[in-house]
Short mmCIF file of C-alpha atoms in Angstrom, two decimals:
data_model
loop_
_atom_site.label_atom_id
_atom_site.label_comp_id
_atom_site.label_asym_id
_atom_site.label_seq_id
_atom_site.Cartn_x
_atom_site.Cartn_y
_atom_site.Cartn_z
CA UNK B 5 0.00 0.00 0.00
CA UNK B 6 1.76 3.14 -1.21
CA UNK B 7 -0.36 6.23 -1.56
CA UNK B 8 2.56 8.23 -2.91
CA UNK B 9 2.52 10.78 -0.10
CA UNK B 10 5.81 12.56 0.40
CA UNK B 11 7.17 15.80 1.79
CA UNK B 12 6.66 18.98 -0.18
CA UNK B 13 7.94 22.40 0.76
CA UNK B 14 5.28 24.91 1.78
CA UNK B 15 7.51 27.82 0.74
CA UNK B 16 9.53 28.32 -2.41
CA UNK B 17 10.91 31.79 -1.72
CA UNK B 18 11.31 34.34 1.05
CA UNK B 19 9.32 37.55 1.22
CA UNK B 20 10.54 39.31 4.35
CA UNK B 21 7.01 38.91 5.69
CA UNK B 22 8.26 38.56 9.28
CA UNK B 23 10.70 41.46 9.27
CA UNK B 24 11.39 42.63 12.81
CA UNK B 25 9.16 40.03 14.47
CA UNK B 26 10.64 38.52 17.64
CA UNK B 27 10.30 34.74 17.68
CA UNK B 28 11.51 32.38 20.42
CA UNK B 29 11.92 28.65 19.76
CA UNK B 30 12.54 25.93 22.34
CA UNK B 31 14.76 22.93 21.61
CA UNK B 32 16.08 24.74 18.55
CA UNK B 33 19.72 23.72 18.59
CA UNK B 34 19.07 20.96 16.08
CA UNK B 35 16.37 19.22 14.05
CA UNK B 36 13.02 20.87 13.38
CA UNK B 37 13.81 23.74 15.73
CA UNK B 38 17.05 24.64 13.98
CA UNK B 39 15.44 24.37 10.55
CA UNK B 40 12.59 26.60 11.72
CA UNK B 41 15.00 29.18 13.11
CA UNK B 42 16.75 29.23 9.73
CA UNK B 43 13.51 29.65 7.79
CA UNK B 44 12.19 32.39 10.07
CA UNK B 45 15.45 34.33 9.97
CA UNK B 46 15.30 34.20 6.17
CA UNK B 47 11.90 35.89 6.44
CA UNK B 48 13.41 38.73 8.47
CA UNK B 49 12.49 37.57 11.98
CA UNK B 50 14.70 38.15 14.99
CA UNK B 51 15.03 34.66 16.41
CA UNK B 52 16.02 33.39 19.86
CA UNK B 53 17.14 29.77 20.06
CA UNK B 54 16.63 28.11 23.44
CA UNK B 55 18.24 24.75 24.14
CA UNK B 56 19.60 22.76 27.06
CA UNK B 57 22.74 22.15 24.97
CA UNK B 58 24.04 25.71 24.79
CA UNK B 59 27.10 24.81 22.70
CA UNK B 60 24.90 23.30 19.99
CA UNK B 61 22.55 26.28 20.18
CA UNK B 62 25.42 28.75 19.80
CA UNK B 63 26.80 26.87 16.81
CA UNK B 64 23.37 26.88 15.19
CA UNK B 65 22.85 30.59 15.84
CA UNK B 66 26.28 31.38 14.40
CA UNK B 67 25.52 29.36 11.28
CA UNK B 68 22.17 31.10 10.79
CA UNK B 69 23.54 34.58 11.38
CA UNK B 70 21.40 37.70 11.35
CA UNK B 71 20.03 38.74 14.73
CA UNK B 72 19.76 35.14 15.91
CA UNK B 73 20.77 34.59 19.52
CA UNK B 74 21.31 31.39 21.51
CA UNK B 75 20.29 31.07 25.15
CA UNK B 76 20.32 28.29 27.75
CA UNK B 77 16.93 26.74 28.40
CA UNK B 78 15.72 23.80 30.45
CA UNK B 79 12.06 23.57 29.49
CA UNK B 80 11.28 21.38 32.51
CA UNK B 81 12.15 24.28 34.84
CA UNK B 82 9.55 27.04 35.14
CA UNK B 83 12.26 29.42 36.38
CA UNK B 84 14.44 28.62 33.36
CA UNK B 85 11.52 29.28 31.00
CA UNK B 86 10.84 32.65 32.63
CA UNK B 87 14.52 33.59 32.54
CA UNK B 88 14.65 32.62 28.87
CA UNK B 89 11.68 34.81 28.00
CA UNK B 90 13.00 37.69 30.11
CA UNK B 91 16.34 37.58 28.31
CA UNK B 92 14.71 37.34 24.88
CA UNK B 93 12.57 40.38 25.60
CA UNK B 94 15.37 42.44 27.11
CA UNK B 95 17.64 41.63 24.16
CA UNK B 96 15.35 41.49 21.12
CA UNK B 97 12.07 43.01 22.30
CA UNK B 98 8.60 41.71 23.21
CA UNK B 99 7.99 38.17 22.01
CA UNK B 100 5.62 38.10 19.03
CA UNK B 101 5.70 34.34 18.44
CA UNK B 102 6.63 31.55 20.85
CA UNK B 103 7.27 28.07 19.45
CA UNK B 104 7.15 25.10 21.83
CA UNK B 105 9.29 22.66 19.88
CA UNK B 106 11.43 20.85 22.48
CA UNK B 107 10.58 17.18 22.73
CA UNK B 108 11.89 13.65 23.21
CA UNK B 109 10.77 10.34 21.73
CA UNK B 110 12.15 7.34 23.61
CA UNK B 111 10.58 4.18 22.24
CA UNK B 112 9.64 1.11 24.26
CA UNK B 113 7.12 -1.70 24.54
CA UNK B 114 4.69 -0.22 27.06
CA UNK B 115 5.10 -3.05 29.59
CA UNK B 116 8.87 -2.51 29.66
CA UNK B 117 8.86 1.28 29.96
CA UNK B 118 10.59 2.69 33.02
CA UNK B 119 8.54 5.00 35.25
CA UNK B 120 11.27 7.64 35.15
CA UNK B 121 11.18 7.66 31.35
CA UNK B 122 7.39 8.07 31.38
CA UNK B 123 7.75 11.05 33.72
CA UNK B 124 10.48 12.53 31.53
CA UNK B 125 8.42 12.26 28.34
CA UNK B 126 5.51 14.11 29.91
CA UNK B 127 7.78 16.64 31.64
CA UNK B 128 9.37 17.71 28.35
CA UNK B 129 6.65 17.07 25.79
CA UNK B 130 3.58 18.11 27.77
CA UNK B 131 4.16 19.90 31.08
CA UNK B 132 6.84 22.15 29.59
CA UNK B 133 4.49 23.10 26.76
CA UNK B 134 1.76 23.98 29.26
CA UNK B 135 4.00 26.13 31.46
CA UNK B 136 5.54 27.87 28.44
CA UNK B 137 2.18 28.51 26.79
CA UNK B 138 0.85 30.10 29.96
CA UNK B 139 3.94 32.25 30.49
CA UNK B 140 4.02 33.42 26.88
CA UNK B 141 0.29 34.18 26.94
CA UNK B 142 0.67 36.27 30.10
CA UNK B 143 3.19 38.45 28.27
CA UNK B 144 1.19 38.70 25.05
CA UNK B 145 -2.30 39.39 26.42
CA UNK B 146 -1.60 42.94 27.67
CA UNK B 147 -0.57 43.81 24.10
CA UNK B 148 -3.65 42.14 22.67
CA UNK B 149 -1.66 40.10 20.18
CA UNK B 150 0.76 37.20 19.90
CA UNK B 151 1.07 33.75 18.41
CA UNK B 152 1.90 30.48 20.18
CA UNK B 153 2.91 27.48 18.07
CA UNK B 154 2.95 24.03 19.67
CA UNK B 155 4.69 21.20 17.83
CA UNK B 156 2.81 17.93 18.35
CA UNK B 157 2.88 14.91 16.02
CA UNK B 158 0.63 12.80 13.83
CA UNK B 159 1.26 10.21 16.57
CA UNK B 160 -0.96 12.40 18.74
CA UNK B 161 -3.82 11.62 16.38
CA UNK B 162 -3.14 7.92 15.91
CA UNK B 163 -1.18 5.87 18.44
CA UNK B 164 1.69 3.73 17.18
CA UNK B 165 2.98 0.54 18.83
CA UNK B 166 6.21 1.18 20.70
CA UNK B 167 5.35 4.82 21.34
CA UNK B 168 2.19 4.70 23.45
CA UNK B 169 3.50 7.21 26.00
CA UNK B 170 4.96 9.52 23.35
CA UNK B 171 1.66 9.38 21.44
CA UNK B 172 -0.26 10.23 24.62
CA UNK B 173 2.05 13.17 25.36
CA UNK B 174 1.48 14.60 21.89
CA UNK B 175 -2.28 14.00 22.02
CA UNK B 176 -2.22 16.15 25.15
CA UNK B 177 -0.42 18.91 23.23
CA UNK B 178 -3.14 18.89 20.58
CA UNK B 179 -6.01 19.01 23.07
CA UNK B 180 -4.35 21.64 25.27
CA UNK B 181 -3.77 23.88 22.27
CA UNK B 182 -7.42 23.51 21.24
CA UNK B 183 -8.48 24.53 24.73
CA UNK B 184 -6.11 27.50 24.75
CA UNK B 185 -7.48 28.64 21.40
CA UNK B 186 -11.06 28.39 22.66
CA UNK B 187 -10.19 30.44 25.74
CA UNK B 188 -7.79 33.09 24.44
CA UNK B 189 -8.25 33.55 20.70
CA UNK B 190 -10.95 36.19 21.13
CA UNK B 191 -8.46 38.16 23.26
CA UNK B 192 -6.15 38.52 20.26
CA UNK B 193 -3.88 35.48 20.52
CA UNK B 194 -3.28 33.08 17.64
CA UNK B 195 -2.57 29.40 18.25
CA UNK B 196 -1.18 26.78 15.90
CA UNK B 197 -0.67 23.07 16.52
CA UNK B 198 1.74 21.35 14.14
CA UNK B 199 1.54 17.62 13.45
CA UNK B 200 4.56 16.33 11.54
CA UNK B 201 4.82 12.75 10.40
CA UNK B 202 8.07 10.79 10.65
CA UNK B 203 10.74 13.46 10.27
CA UNK B 204 14.38 12.77 9.53
CA UNK B 205 15.93 14.03 12.76
CA UNK B 206 17.72 12.17 15.54
CA UNK B 207 14.33 11.39 17.11
CA UNK B 208 13.68 8.94 14.29
CA UNK B 209 17.11 7.32 14.08
CA UNK B 210 16.56 3.72 12.99
CA UNK B 211 12.92 4.30 12.00
CA UNK B 212 12.13 3.26 8.44
CA UNK B 213 9.58 4.90 6.16
CA UNK B 214 6.01 3.76 6.60
CA UNK B 215 4.48 2.28 3.43
CA UNK B 216 2.00 5.13 2.94
CA UNK B 217 4.27 7.97 4.04
CA UNK B 218 7.84 8.69 3.12
CA UNK B 219 9.76 10.43 5.89
CA UNK B 220 9.81 14.21 5.65
CA UNK B 221 12.64 16.66 6.22
CA UNK B 222 12.98 19.14 9.08
CA UNK B 223 13.01 21.86 6.42
CA UNK B 224 9.55 20.87 5.17
CA UNK B 225 8.19 21.15 8.72
CA UNK B 226 9.97 24.49 9.14
CA UNK B 227 8.41 25.78 5.93
CA UNK B 228 4.95 24.75 7.11
CA UNK B 229 5.46 26.46 10.48
CA UNK B 230 6.69 29.61 8.78
CA UNK B 231 3.69 29.67 6.44
CA UNK B 232 1.33 29.27 9.41
CA UNK B 233 2.95 32.21 11.18
CA UNK B 234 2.79 34.45 8.11
CA UNK B 235 -0.85 33.51 7.54
CA UNK B 236 -2.14 32.13 10.85
CA UNK B 237 -4.09 28.89 10.92
CA UNK B 238 -4.77 26.55 13.77
CA UNK B 239 -4.04 23.07 12.49
CA UNK B 240 -1.01 22.13 10.36
CA UNK B 241 -0.24 18.62 9.12
CA UNK B 242 3.10 17.87 7.50
CA UNK B 243 2.83 16.56 4.88
CA UNK B 244 -0.55 18.13 4.16
CA UNK B 245 -1.70 14.86 2.61
CA UNK B 246 -1.81 13.36 6.12
CA UNK B 247 -4.86 15.46 6.98
CA UNK B 248 -7.46 13.64 4.84
CA UNK B 249 -6.10 10.21 5.77
CA UNK B 250 -6.21 11.01 9.50
CA UNK B 251 -9.68 12.53 9.24
CA UNK B 252 -11.14 9.70 7.18
CA UNK B 253 -9.62 7.05 9.45
CA UNK B 254 -11.30 8.63 12.47
CA UNK B 255 -14.69 8.41 10.75
CA UNK B 256 -14.34 4.69 10.13
CA UNK B 257 -15.08 1.91 12.62
CA UNK B 258 -12.13 1.43 14.98
CA UNK B 259 -11.33 -2.03 13.63
CA UNK B 260 -11.10 -0.67 10.09
CA UNK B 261 -8.81 2.13 11.23
CA UNK B 262 -6.59 -0.42 12.95
CA UNK B 263 -6.47 -2.51 9.77
CA UNK B 264 -5.36 0.54 7.80
CA UNK B 265 -2.77 1.30 10.48
CA UNK B 266 -1.32 -2.19 10.21
CA UNK B 267 -1.11 -1.90 6.44
CA UNK B 268 0.87 1.30 6.99
CA UNK B 269 3.19 -0.37 9.51
CA UNK B 270 1.89 1.29 12.67
CA UNK B 271 2.03 -2.03 14.52
CA UNK B 272 5.77 -2.53 14.03
CA UNK B 273 7.68 0.42 12.51
CA UNK B 274 8.78 1.82 15.90
CA UNK B 275 9.22 -1.59 17.50
CA UNK B 276 11.53 -2.57 14.65
CA UNK B 277 13.60 0.58 15.17
CA UNK B 278 14.47 -0.52 18.70
CA UNK B 279 16.34 -3.50 17.27
CA UNK B 280 18.64 -1.34 15.14
CA UNK B 281 22.03 -0.24 16.51
CA UNK B 282 21.71 3.26 15.04
CA UNK B 283 18.83 3.86 17.46
CA UNK B 284 20.85 3.27 20.63
CA UNK B 285 22.67 6.62 20.85
CA UNK B 286 19.47 8.64 20.64
CA UNK B 287 17.65 6.38 23.10
CA UNK B 288 20.41 6.98 25.66
CA UNK B 289 20.22 10.75 25.21
CA UNK B 290 16.42 10.87 25.21
CA UNK B 291 16.27 9.02 28.51
CA UNK B 292 19.03 11.13 30.08
CA UNK B 293 19.82 14.78 30.52
CA UNK B 294 19.60 16.03 26.96
CA UNK B 295 16.55 17.35 25.10
#
């Protein structure tokens, strides 16, 4: 079963549409965050990269150039998040857009998953997003404008074997963002939830393409995020072709949806990755001190 879905870039050129906008991104030293920082800087934004690995963040900021700055950030610490935002605003100006991108994806059969790893997944993927969304909103509301972008995953719409906890953490991101939109959009705040498929970053080391979806690039996700900031919209799937498949699957009887999932490899693609040696380095980092 190959539906021919693959990544396509949402942007083909830059327009300077975000000139002077101050945008802060968490977990942006590498992967989707770094690609997004690059794309936003190309559009004229003044970007702050926050990452627990400051050396990586500094190297990324130097490569991007422009007004990009790199700052230390531990998203699991409320104090660190506040300090990060304070420094961004004192250095670049009031935050116009805040992107909650930091995340981890340790894989495991659910019966073997360590309690500490479960706590860590929710601390980084979910609780950090909640604290950061609240803090950013508090700063934006007095100005009557602002945009918060939360990076979730298609796994938050359809659970995949081997990533039950990760899928749950990203489902929470989707639902929280919907609730935030319902509560604060009329006060002037924009919200976007981004749902990438399998993306070629270290999070998916050892993960093979699913039959219906080729893996996408961090740049394609960055382009989609940038487009959604330039012209705000709530829900962003990457690739866009994932939207109809996800929506149709949810309308079908559960057993039919599960059959489709198995045909796509959802019952084994992540479990298989755990057997591959190239997965081991990321698993160690994801379960340890690095975001």
